[in-house]
mmCIF file of C-alpha atoms in Angstrom:
data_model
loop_
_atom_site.group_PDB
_atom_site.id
_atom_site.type_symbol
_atom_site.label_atom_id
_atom_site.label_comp_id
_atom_site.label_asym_id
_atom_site.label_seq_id
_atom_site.Cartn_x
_atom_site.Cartn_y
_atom_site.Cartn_z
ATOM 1 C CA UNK A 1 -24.052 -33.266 4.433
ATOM 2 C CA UNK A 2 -25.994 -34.126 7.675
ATOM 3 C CA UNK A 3 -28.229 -31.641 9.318
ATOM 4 C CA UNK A 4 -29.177 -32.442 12.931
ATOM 5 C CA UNK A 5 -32.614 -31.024 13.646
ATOM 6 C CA UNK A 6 -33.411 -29.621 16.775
ATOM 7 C CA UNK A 7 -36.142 -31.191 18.961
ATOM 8 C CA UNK A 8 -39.814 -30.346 19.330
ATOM 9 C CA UNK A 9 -39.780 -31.579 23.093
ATOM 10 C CA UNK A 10 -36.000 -30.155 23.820
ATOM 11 C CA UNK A 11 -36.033 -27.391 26.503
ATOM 12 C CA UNK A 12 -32.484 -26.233 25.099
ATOM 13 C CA UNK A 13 -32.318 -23.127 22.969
ATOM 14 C CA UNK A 14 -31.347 -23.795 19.474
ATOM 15 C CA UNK A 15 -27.669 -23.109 18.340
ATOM 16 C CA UNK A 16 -26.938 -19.627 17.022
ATOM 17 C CA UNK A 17 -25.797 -19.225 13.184
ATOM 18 C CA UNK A 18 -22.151 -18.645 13.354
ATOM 19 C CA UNK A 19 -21.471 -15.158 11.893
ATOM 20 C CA UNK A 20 -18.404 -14.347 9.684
ATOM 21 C CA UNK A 21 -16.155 -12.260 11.619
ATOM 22 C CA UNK A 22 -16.845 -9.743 9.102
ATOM 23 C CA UNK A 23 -19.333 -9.316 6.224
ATOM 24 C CA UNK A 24 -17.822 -8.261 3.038
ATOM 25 C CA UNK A 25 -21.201 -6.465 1.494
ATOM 26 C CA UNK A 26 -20.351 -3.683 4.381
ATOM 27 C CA UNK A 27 -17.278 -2.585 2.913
ATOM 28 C CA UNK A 28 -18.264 -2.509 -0.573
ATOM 29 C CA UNK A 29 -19.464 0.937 -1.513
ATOM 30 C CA UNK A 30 -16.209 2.370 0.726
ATOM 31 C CA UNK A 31 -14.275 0.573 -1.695
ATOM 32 C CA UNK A 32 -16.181 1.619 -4.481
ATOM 33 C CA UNK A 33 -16.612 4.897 -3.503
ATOM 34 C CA UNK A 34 -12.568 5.220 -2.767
ATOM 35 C CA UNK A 35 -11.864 3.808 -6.346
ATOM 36 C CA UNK A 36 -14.186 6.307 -7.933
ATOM 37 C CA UNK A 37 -11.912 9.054 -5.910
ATOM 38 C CA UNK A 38 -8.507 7.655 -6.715
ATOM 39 C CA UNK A 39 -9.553 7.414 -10.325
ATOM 40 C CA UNK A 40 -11.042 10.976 -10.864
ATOM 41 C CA UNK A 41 -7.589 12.146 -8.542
ATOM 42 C CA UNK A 42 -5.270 10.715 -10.925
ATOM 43 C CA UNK A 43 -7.030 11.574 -14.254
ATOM 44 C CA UNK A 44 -7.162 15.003 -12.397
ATOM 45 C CA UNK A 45 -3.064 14.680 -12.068
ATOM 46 C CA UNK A 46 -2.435 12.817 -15.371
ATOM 47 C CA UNK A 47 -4.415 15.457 -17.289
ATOM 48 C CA UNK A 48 -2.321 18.212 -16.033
ATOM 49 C CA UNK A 49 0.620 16.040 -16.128
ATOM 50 C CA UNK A 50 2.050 16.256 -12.478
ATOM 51 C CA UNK A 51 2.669 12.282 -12.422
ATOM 52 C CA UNK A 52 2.377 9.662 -15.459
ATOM 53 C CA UNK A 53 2.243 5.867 -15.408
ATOM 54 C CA UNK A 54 4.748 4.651 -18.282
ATOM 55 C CA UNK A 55 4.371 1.202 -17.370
ATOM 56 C CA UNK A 56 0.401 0.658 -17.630
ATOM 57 C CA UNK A 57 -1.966 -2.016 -19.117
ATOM 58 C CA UNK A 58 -3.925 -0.994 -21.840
ATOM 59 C CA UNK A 59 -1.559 2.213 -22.395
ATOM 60 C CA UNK A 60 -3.028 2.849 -25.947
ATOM 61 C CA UNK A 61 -6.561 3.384 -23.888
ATOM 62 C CA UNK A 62 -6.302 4.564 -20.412
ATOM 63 C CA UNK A 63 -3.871 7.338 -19.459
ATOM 64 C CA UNK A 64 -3.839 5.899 -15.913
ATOM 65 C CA UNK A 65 -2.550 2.678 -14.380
ATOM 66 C CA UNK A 66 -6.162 1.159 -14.373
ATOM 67 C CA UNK A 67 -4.936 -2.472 -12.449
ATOM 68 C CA UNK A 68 -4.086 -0.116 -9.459
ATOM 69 C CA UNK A 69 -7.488 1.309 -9.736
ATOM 70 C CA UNK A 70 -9.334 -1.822 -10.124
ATOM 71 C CA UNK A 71 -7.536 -4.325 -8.013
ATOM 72 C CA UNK A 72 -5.334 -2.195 -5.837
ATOM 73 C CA UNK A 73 -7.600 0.097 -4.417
ATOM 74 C CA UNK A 74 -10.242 -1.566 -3.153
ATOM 75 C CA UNK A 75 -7.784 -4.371 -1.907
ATOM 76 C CA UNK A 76 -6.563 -1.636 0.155
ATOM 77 C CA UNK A 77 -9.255 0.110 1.005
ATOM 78 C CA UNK A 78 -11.081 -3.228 2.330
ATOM 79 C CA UNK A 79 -7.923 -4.144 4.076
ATOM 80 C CA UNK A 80 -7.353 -0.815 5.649
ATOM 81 C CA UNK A 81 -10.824 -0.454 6.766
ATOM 82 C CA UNK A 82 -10.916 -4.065 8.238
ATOM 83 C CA UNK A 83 -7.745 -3.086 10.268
ATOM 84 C CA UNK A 84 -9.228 0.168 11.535
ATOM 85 C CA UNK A 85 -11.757 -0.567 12.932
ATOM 86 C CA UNK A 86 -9.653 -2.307 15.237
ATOM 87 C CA UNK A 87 -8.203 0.166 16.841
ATOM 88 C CA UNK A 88 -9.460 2.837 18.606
ATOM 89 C CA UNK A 89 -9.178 6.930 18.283
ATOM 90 C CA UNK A 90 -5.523 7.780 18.582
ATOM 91 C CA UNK A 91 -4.936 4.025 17.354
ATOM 92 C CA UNK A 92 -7.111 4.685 14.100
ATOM 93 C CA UNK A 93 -5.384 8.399 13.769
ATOM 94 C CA UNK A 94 -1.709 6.352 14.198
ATOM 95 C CA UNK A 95 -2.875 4.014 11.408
ATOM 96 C CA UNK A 96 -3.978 6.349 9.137
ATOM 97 C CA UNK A 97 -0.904 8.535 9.820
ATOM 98 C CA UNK A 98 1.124 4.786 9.013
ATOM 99 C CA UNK A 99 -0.376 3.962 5.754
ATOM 100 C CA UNK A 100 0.064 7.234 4.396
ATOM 101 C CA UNK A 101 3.858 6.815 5.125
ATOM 102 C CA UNK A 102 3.838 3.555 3.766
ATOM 103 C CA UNK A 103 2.048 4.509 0.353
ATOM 104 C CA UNK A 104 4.714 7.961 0.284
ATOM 105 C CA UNK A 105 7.169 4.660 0.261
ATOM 106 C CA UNK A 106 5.690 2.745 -2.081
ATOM 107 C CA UNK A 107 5.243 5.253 -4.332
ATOM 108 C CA UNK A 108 9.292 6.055 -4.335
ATOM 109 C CA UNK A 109 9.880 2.385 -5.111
ATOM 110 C CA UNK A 110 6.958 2.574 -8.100
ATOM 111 C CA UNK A 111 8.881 5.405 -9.426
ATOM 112 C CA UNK A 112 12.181 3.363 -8.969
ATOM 113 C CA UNK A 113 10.748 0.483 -10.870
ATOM 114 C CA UNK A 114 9.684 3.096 -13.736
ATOM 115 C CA UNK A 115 6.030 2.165 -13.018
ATOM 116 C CA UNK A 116 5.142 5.862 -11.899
ATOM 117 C CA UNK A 117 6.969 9.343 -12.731
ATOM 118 C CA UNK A 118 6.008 12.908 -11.260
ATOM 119 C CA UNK A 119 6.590 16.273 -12.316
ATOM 120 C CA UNK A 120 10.507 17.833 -10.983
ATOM 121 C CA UNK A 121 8.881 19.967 -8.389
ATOM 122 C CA UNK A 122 6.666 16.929 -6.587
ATOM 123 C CA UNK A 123 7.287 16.442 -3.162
ATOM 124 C CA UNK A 124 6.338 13.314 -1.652
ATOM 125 C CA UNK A 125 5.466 14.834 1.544
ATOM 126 C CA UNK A 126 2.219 16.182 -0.529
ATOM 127 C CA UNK A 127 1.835 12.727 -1.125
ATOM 128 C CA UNK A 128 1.749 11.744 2.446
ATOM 129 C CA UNK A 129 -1.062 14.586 3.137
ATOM 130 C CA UNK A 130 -2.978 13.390 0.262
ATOM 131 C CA UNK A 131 -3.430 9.621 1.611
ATOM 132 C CA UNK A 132 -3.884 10.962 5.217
ATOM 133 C CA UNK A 133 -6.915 13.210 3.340
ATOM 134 C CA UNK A 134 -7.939 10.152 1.025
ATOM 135 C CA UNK A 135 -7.913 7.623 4.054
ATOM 136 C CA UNK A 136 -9.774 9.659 6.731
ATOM 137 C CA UNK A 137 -12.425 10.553 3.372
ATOM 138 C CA UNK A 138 -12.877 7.198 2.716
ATOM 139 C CA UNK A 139 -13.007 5.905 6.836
ATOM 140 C CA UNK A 140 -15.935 9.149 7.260
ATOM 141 C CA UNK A 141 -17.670 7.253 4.431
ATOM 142 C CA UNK A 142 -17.390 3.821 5.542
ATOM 143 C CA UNK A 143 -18.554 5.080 9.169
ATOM 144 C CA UNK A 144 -21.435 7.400 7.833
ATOM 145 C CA UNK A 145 -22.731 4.542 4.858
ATOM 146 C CA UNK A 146 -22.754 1.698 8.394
ATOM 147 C CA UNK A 147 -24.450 4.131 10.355
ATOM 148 C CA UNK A 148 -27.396 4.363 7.755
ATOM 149 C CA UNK A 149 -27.414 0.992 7.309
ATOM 150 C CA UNK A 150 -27.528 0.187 10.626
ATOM 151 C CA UNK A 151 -30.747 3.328 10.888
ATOM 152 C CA UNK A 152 -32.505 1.661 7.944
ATOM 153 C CA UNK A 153 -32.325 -2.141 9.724
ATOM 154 C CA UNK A 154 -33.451 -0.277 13.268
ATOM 155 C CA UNK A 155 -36.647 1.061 11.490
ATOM 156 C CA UNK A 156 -37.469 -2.321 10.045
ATOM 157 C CA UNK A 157 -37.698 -3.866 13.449
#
């Protein structure tokens, strides 16, 4: 690898470090904090049996489907919050109003598949409200933890 130095007698300004477009490290306690959430939620709603998971790794040890907590949540939560903060107020309030639908959707195909199973009286409409809850929770997190970071790094300067 060559690196080109810059000169002691050169009157040009030396190159900015390209930044990634975004840094991961910002989005990692949102997407620990909305695993922790979706993990107490659906211990909360195994324990008094309103859904199940009969299709589950380690069945004989967790009573909940622990890949979607480790690897699906914060794969969506870190793609969700790098896609909203695209968008703007009624544009994150449309997206958050979208993913809720589409996780209502995915959740009747999990239960098609046998991979999930609720309680006769579930309505999946509560499951829409719950992911429009769980997704504005976890945005209001991601917003609030940035914020202090961004405080903290101020009062360095």
């Amino acid at each position: 690898m060559n690196t080109v130095k810059h000169l002691k007698d050169s009157n040009l300004q030396p190159l900015p470090k390209k930044q990634f477009r975004f840094e991961i490290k910002r989005y990692i306690p949102a997407m620990l904090f909305a695993t922790l959430i979706g993990t107490y939620l659906d211990l909360i709603f195994v324990g008094r049996n309103v859904y199940s998971f009969p299709i589950r790794p380690f069945s004989s040890v967790f009573s909940i489907n622990i890949a979607f907590t480790l690897a699906g949540l914060p794969t969506m939560t870190f793609i969700f919050l790098l896609l909203i903060g695209q968008f703007r107020i009624l544009g994150r309030f449309l997206f958050i109003l979208l993913m809720s639908v589409l996780m209502s959707i995915m959740e009747k195909k999990a239960e098609v598949f046998g991979m999930f199973e609720h309680t006769r009286n579930w309505n999946h409409h509560d499951t829409f409200i719950g992911y429009c809850f769980y997704f504005i929770i976890v945005y209001i997190f991601h917003k609030w933890f940035e914020q202090s970071l961004d405080h903290k790094n101020k009062t360095k300067v």
